[in-house]
Coordinates of C-alpha atoms in Angstrom, one line a residue:
M1138 CA 0.0 -0.1 0.0
Q1139 CA 1.4 3.4 -0.9
I1140 CA 1.2 6.4 1.4
N1141 CA 1.3 9.8 0.1
L1142 CA 3.4 11.6 2.7
R1143 CA 2.7 14.9 1.3
S1144 CA -1.0 14.5 1.6
L1145 CA -0.7 13.1 5.2
S1146 CA 1.4 16.0 6.1
A1147 CA -1.2 18.4 4.8
R1148 CA -3.9 16.7 6.8
R1149 CA -1.8 16.8 10.0
G1150 CA -1.3 20.5 9.3
A1151 CA -4.9 21.2 8.7
L1152 CA -6.0 19.2 11.7
G1153 CA -3.5 21.1 14.0
L1154 CA -4.7 24.4 12.7
V1155 CA -8.3 23.4 13.5
C1156 CA -7.3 22.3 17.0
G1157 CA -5.3 25.5 17.4
L1158 CA -8.4 27.5 16.5
A1159 CA -10.6 25.6 18.7
L1160 CA -8.2 26.0 21.7
A1161 CA -7.9 29.6 21.0
A1162 CA -11.7 30.0 20.9
L1163 CA -11.9 28.1 24.3
S1164 CA -9.4 30.5 25.7
L1165 CA -11.3 33.5 24.6
A1166 CA -14.5 32.2 25.8
A1167 CA -12.9 31.2 29.2
A1168 CA -11.2 34.8 29.7
P1169 CA -14.4 36.6 30.5
L1170 CA -15.6 33.8 32.9
Q1171 CA -12.2 33.9 34.6
A1172 CA -12.4 37.7 34.8
Q1173 CA -15.9 37.3 36.5
Q1174 CA -14.8 34.7 38.9
N1175 CA -11.8 36.9 39.9
F1176 CA -14.0 40.1 40.2
P1177 CA -13.1 42.6 41.5
T1178 CA -9.5 43.4 40.8
Q1179 CA -9.9 47.2 40.9
Q1180 CA -11.9 50.0 42.5
V1181 CA -15.7 49.9 42.4
K1182 CA -17.6 52.9 42.3
I1183 CA -21.3 53.0 43.5
I1184 CA -23.5 55.9 42.0
L1185 CA -25.9 57.0 44.6
S1186 CA -28.9 58.9 43.4
F1187 CA -29.6 60.7 46.6
P1188 CA -27.7 63.6 48.3
P1189 CA -25.2 63.0 51.1
G1190 CA -26.3 62.6 54.8
G1191 CA -29.7 61.0 54.3
T1192 CA -30.9 57.6 55.3
T1193 CA -30.2 56.2 51.9
D1194 CA -26.7 57.7 52.0
I1195 CA -26.0 56.1 55.3
L1196 CA -27.2 52.6 54.1
A1197 CA -25.2 52.9 51.0
R1198 CA -22.1 53.9 52.6
Q1199 CA -22.3 51.1 55.2
L1200 CA -22.9 48.4 52.3
A1201 CA -19.8 50.0 50.5
A1202 CA -17.7 49.5 53.6
E1203 CA -18.8 45.9 54.0
L1204 CA -18.1 45.1 50.3
M1205 CA -14.8 46.8 50.5
Q1206 CA -13.9 44.5 53.4
K1207 CA -15.1 41.5 51.5
W1208 CA -13.7 42.2 48.1
G1209 CA -10.2 43.8 49.3
V1210 CA -10.6 46.8 46.9
S1211 CA -11.7 50.4 47.4
V1212 CA -15.5 50.8 47.0
I1213 CA -16.4 54.5 46.7
V1214 CA -20.0 56.2 46.9
D1215 CA -20.6 58.9 44.2
N1216 CA -23.7 61.1 45.2
Q1217 CA -25.3 62.2 41.9
A1218 CA -28.8 63.4 43.2
G1219 CA -31.6 65.0 41.5
A1220 CA -34.6 64.7 39.0
S1221 CA -36.0 61.8 40.8
G1222 CA -32.9 59.6 40.3
T1223 CA -32.6 60.2 36.6
I1224 CA -29.2 62.1 37.0
G1225 CA -27.5 59.2 38.5
S1226 CA -29.2 56.8 36.1
E1227 CA -27.9 58.2 32.9
P1228 CA -24.0 57.8 33.6
L1229 CA -24.8 54.3 34.7
M1230 CA -26.3 53.5 31.6
H1231 CA -23.2 54.6 29.5
S1232 CA -21.0 52.6 31.7
A1233 CA -19.3 49.3 31.0
P1234 CA -21.4 46.3 32.3
D1235 CA -18.1 44.9 34.0
G1236 CA -19.2 45.6 37.6
Y1237 CA -16.9 48.3 38.4
T1238 CA -19.7 51.0 38.2
L1239 CA -23.0 50.3 40.0
M1240 CA -25.9 52.3 41.3
V1241 CA -28.1 52.4 44.4
T1242 CA -31.5 54.0 43.9
A1243 CA -34.9 53.5 45.1
T1244 CA -38.6 53.1 44.2
H1245 CA -38.7 56.4 41.9
H1246 CA -36.5 54.3 39.4
V1247 CA -39.5 52.0 38.6
I1248 CA -42.0 54.9 38.8
N1249 CA -40.3 57.1 36.3
P1250 CA -41.0 55.2 33.2
S1251 CA -44.7 55.9 33.6
L1252 CA -44.3 59.4 35.1
Y1253 CA -41.9 61.0 32.7
K1254 CA -42.9 61.2 29.1
K1255 CA -39.3 61.3 27.8
L1256 CA -36.5 59.5 29.7
K1257 CA -33.0 59.0 28.0
Y1258 CA -33.2 55.5 28.8
D1259 CA -35.2 52.3 28.9
T1260 CA -35.6 51.1 32.4
R1261 CA -36.1 47.6 31.6
K1262 CA -33.4 47.2 28.9
D1263 CA -30.7 49.7 29.8
F1264 CA -30.0 48.4 33.5
T1265 CA -29.3 45.1 35.1
P1266 CA -31.1 44.7 38.5
I1267 CA -28.6 43.3 40.9
A1268 CA -30.0 43.1 44.4
L1269 CA -32.6 44.5 46.8
V1270 CA -30.7 46.4 49.4
A1271 CA -33.2 47.5 52.0
T1272 CA -37.0 48.0 52.5
V1273 CA -38.6 50.7 54.5
P1274 CA -42.3 50.4 55.4
N1275 CA -44.6 53.6 54.9
V1276 CA -47.4 54.1 57.4
L1277 CA -50.9 55.6 57.0
L1278 CA -51.4 58.2 59.4
V1279 CA -54.2 60.5 60.5
H1280 CA -54.5 63.5 62.8
P1281 CA -56.0 62.6 66.2
S1282 CA -59.0 64.7 65.7
L1283 CA -60.2 62.6 62.8
P1284 CA -62.9 60.4 64.3
V1285 CA -61.5 57.0 62.9
K1286 CA -59.5 54.4 64.8
N1287 CA -58.8 52.0 61.8
V1288 CA -58.8 51.6 58.1
Q1289 CA -62.1 50.2 57.8
E1290 CA -63.5 53.2 59.7
L1291 CA -61.5 55.8 57.6
I1292 CA -62.9 54.2 54.3
K1293 CA -66.4 54.4 55.7
Y1294 CA -65.8 58.1 56.8
A1295 CA -64.5 58.9 53.3
K1296 CA -67.3 57.4 51.5
E1297 CA -69.8 59.5 53.6
K1298 CA -68.0 62.6 52.6
P1299 CA -66.7 62.0 48.9
G1300 CA -64.2 64.7 47.9
A1301 CA -64.1 66.2 51.4
M1302 CA -61.0 64.5 52.6
S1303 CA -57.5 65.2 51.5
F1304 CA -54.1 63.4 51.9
G1305 CA -50.6 65.2 51.7
S1306 CA -47.6 64.0 49.8
A1307 CA -43.8 65.1 49.4
G1308 CA -44.3 65.4 45.6
T1309 CA -45.9 64.2 42.5
G1310 CA -45.2 60.6 41.8
G1311 CA -43.3 59.8 44.9
A1312 CA -43.8 56.8 47.0
N1313 CA -46.1 58.5 49.6
H1314 CA -48.1 60.0 47.0
L1315 CA -48.6 56.8 45.0
S1316 CA -49.4 55.0 48.2
G1317 CA -52.3 57.3 48.6
E1318 CA -53.4 56.9 45.0
L1319 CA -53.3 53.1 45.4
F1320 CA -55.1 53.3 48.5
K1321 CA -57.8 55.4 46.9
A1322 CA -58.3 53.1 44.0
M1323 CA -58.3 49.9 46.0
A1324 CA -60.7 51.4 48.6
C1325 CA -63.0 53.0 46.0
I1326 CA -62.9 56.4 47.9
D1327 CA -62.8 59.9 46.5
I1328 CA -60.0 61.8 48.5
V1329 CA -58.0 64.9 47.2
H1330 CA -54.1 64.8 46.8
V1331 CA -52.4 68.0 48.3
L1332 CA -49.0 68.4 46.9
Y1333 CA -46.1 69.7 49.1
K1334 CA -42.6 70.6 48.5
G1335 CA -41.1 68.0 50.7
A1336 CA -42.1 65.5 53.4
A1337 CA -41.4 68.2 56.2
P1338 CA -44.1 70.8 55.3
A1339 CA -46.5 68.1 54.6
L1340 CA -45.9 66.4 58.0
N1341 CA -46.2 69.8 59.7
D1342 CA -49.5 70.4 58.3
L1343 CA -50.7 67.0 59.2
L1344 CA -49.5 67.7 62.8
G1345 CA -51.3 70.9 62.7
G1346 CA -54.5 69.4 61.4
Q1347 CA -54.5 71.4 58.2
I1348 CA -54.6 67.9 56.4
P1349 CA -56.3 64.9 57.8
M1350 CA -54.2 62.1 56.4
M1351 CA -50.9 61.1 54.7
F1352 CA -48.5 58.2 53.9
D1353 CA -45.1 58.6 55.2
S1354 CA -41.9 56.4 56.1
L1355 CA -42.4 54.9 59.4
P1356 CA -38.8 55.7 60.6
G1357 CA -39.4 59.4 59.9
V1358 CA -42.6 59.5 62.1
I1359 CA -42.0 57.0 64.8
Q1360 CA -41.4 59.7 67.4
Q1361 CA -44.6 61.5 66.6
I1362 CA -46.5 58.0 66.7
H1363 CA -45.0 57.2 70.1
T1364 CA -46.1 60.7 71.6
D1365 CA -49.5 60.3 70.3
K1366 CA -49.2 63.4 68.1
L1367 CA -50.3 61.2 65.0
R1368 CA -52.4 58.2 64.9
P1369 CA -51.1 55.2 62.8
L1370 CA -53.7 53.3 61.1
S1371 CA -51.7 50.7 59.3
V1372 CA -48.4 50.0 57.5
T1373 CA -48.0 49.5 53.7
T1374 CA -46.2 46.2 53.7
L1375 CA -47.7 42.8 53.5
K1376 CA -46.0 42.0 56.9
R1377 CA -46.0 43.9 60.0
A1378 CA -43.0 46.1 60.5
A1379 CA -40.4 44.9 63.0
A1380 CA -40.2 48.4 64.3
A1381 CA -43.7 48.8 65.2
P1382 CA -45.3 45.3 65.2
E1383 CA -48.3 46.7 66.9
I1384 CA -49.6 48.5 63.8
P1385 CA -51.6 46.1 61.4
T1386 CA -51.0 46.1 57.6
I1387 CA -53.6 47.5 55.1
D1388 CA -53.7 43.8 53.8
E1389 CA -55.0 42.8 57.3
A1390 CA -57.6 45.6 57.3
G1391 CA -59.2 44.1 54.4
L1392 CA -57.5 45.6 51.1
K1393 CA -56.2 42.3 50.3
G1394 CA -52.7 42.5 48.5
F1395 CA -52.2 46.1 49.3
E1396 CA -48.4 46.8 49.1
A1397 CA -46.6 50.0 48.7
T1398 CA -43.0 49.7 50.1
A1399 CA -40.3 52.0 49.8
W1400 CA -37.3 50.3 48.8
F1401 CA -33.6 50.7 47.6
G1402 CA -31.9 48.6 44.9
M1403 CA -28.6 48.1 43.4
Y1404 CA -28.4 48.2 39.6
A1405 CA -25.7 47.7 37.0
P1406 CA -25.5 48.7 33.3
G1407 CA -27.6 46.7 31.0
G1408 CA -26.1 43.6 29.3
M1409 CA -24.1 42.4 32.2
A1410 CA -23.3 38.7 32.0
P1411 CA -25.7 36.6 34.1
E1412 CA -22.7 34.9 36.0
L1413 CA -21.3 38.3 37.1
S1414 CA -24.5 39.7 38.1
R1415 CA -25.4 36.6 40.1
K1416 CA -21.9 36.9 41.8
I1417 CA -22.3 40.5 42.8
N1418 CA -25.8 39.8 44.3
A1419 CA -24.5 36.8 46.2
D1420 CA -21.7 39.1 47.8
V1421 CA -24.2 41.9 48.4
V1422 CA -26.6 39.5 50.1
E1423 CA -24.0 38.0 52.2
A1424 CA -22.7 41.4 53.1
L1425 CA -26.3 42.5 54.3
K1426 CA -26.5 39.5 56.6
G1427 CA -23.7 40.9 58.7
Q1428 CA -24.6 41.8 62.2
K1429 CA -23.3 45.3 62.1
I1430 CA -25.0 46.2 58.9
R1431 CA -28.5 44.7 60.1
A1432 CA -28.1 46.7 63.4
L1433 CA -27.5 49.9 61.5
F1434 CA -30.4 49.2 59.1
A1435 CA -32.7 48.5 61.8
E1436 CA -31.8 52.0 63.6
Q1437 CA -33.0 53.5 60.4
G1438 CA -36.1 51.3 60.3
A1439 CA -35.0 49.5 57.4
D1440 CA -34.9 45.7 56.8
S1441 CA -32.0 44.2 54.8
G1442 CA -32.8 42.6 51.3
T1443 CA -32.4 38.8 50.7
L1444 CA -33.6 38.4 47.2
S1445 CA -31.5 36.4 44.5
Q1446 CA -30.6 38.4 41.5
P1447 CA -33.5 36.7 39.3
D1448 CA -36.0 37.3 42.0
F1449 CA -35.1 40.9 42.2
T1450 CA -35.3 41.2 38.4
R1451 CA -38.9 39.7 38.7
F1452 CA -39.6 42.1 41.7
V1453 CA -38.5 45.2 39.6
N1454 CA -40.5 44.3 36.5
A1455 CA -43.6 43.7 38.8
E1456 CA -43.1 47.1 40.4
I1457 CA -42.8 49.0 37.0
D1458 CA -46.0 47.4 35.9
K1459 CA -47.8 48.0 39.1
W1460 CA -47.1 51.7 39.5
G1461 CA -47.6 52.2 35.7
K1462 CA -51.2 51.0 36.3
V1463 CA -51.7 53.3 39.3
I1464 CA -50.4 56.3 37.5
A1465 CA -52.5 55.7 34.5
A1466 CA -55.7 55.1 36.6
A1467 CA -55.1 58.2 38.7
N1468 CA -54.0 60.3 35.6
V1469 CA -51.0 61.3 37.5
K1470 CA -49.0 64.0 35.7
L1471 CA -46.0 66.1 36.6
D1472 CA -46.7 69.8 36.8

């Protein structure tokens, strides 16, 4: 039998080339995975869409400190507040989805798509939801002079006086405003929204009896509740708040499924690799389990988040849908 050495050599060369290309392709595919497994290897920046000094700033900086200890790299917080969080969201959208630029923002991030006619980004596509950082319950408050002791009595009272009752809020489209709109829709009552430039003037008018009711964050009014200056009727979470377990939920009061939680979440730019987003989520959730950070969050009236990355993504999408329906039903528009 004759063997064509030249042909055999050519075949071996071709096979070597194919194998070489295959190994190169495997190496290229493995490189991003290796980078994700080794993340982080340099400074991480967390954009915070709130001003310095507030509750969210305190929570985000404590989380950054915990992550810095865990990751062994510098983790800085960059405050870029304003325009309901859109100012901080825009630079994140243009960042690389490599995990080195993240953002902590709040409920308004999922409200903005329905509230603003023109956003410079697509909230669903241009961001990767990473982790639920914390939740803070809102509470339904009334002035003590109002002759109601619970939610059902309030609903009955409002139905007897359609259009006569009002509720205050810190701003159009904010969590406390939309809590009131959701309550109004689910209870089928006619109450009037009174807009204030911030939570403080709204709360002052509630304390003075100029408005009969409002929704506000529980940590911000706990002192007025304890001194009987305001009467809490219910909290807006599905479960009672650890900071005030004696206050029932609106769900318990008969409006089944009512939930209007103020929450803070971490995001990355859109298009992040699933493996990396899950790794960062796992690291954040582990950091949030620490005793020190849980104690600090509890002081601020906040509960640490525990959702996985896929669960947080589902939660975010459900929130966008829910608040979109509330805004459309109430015909909420920015002035």
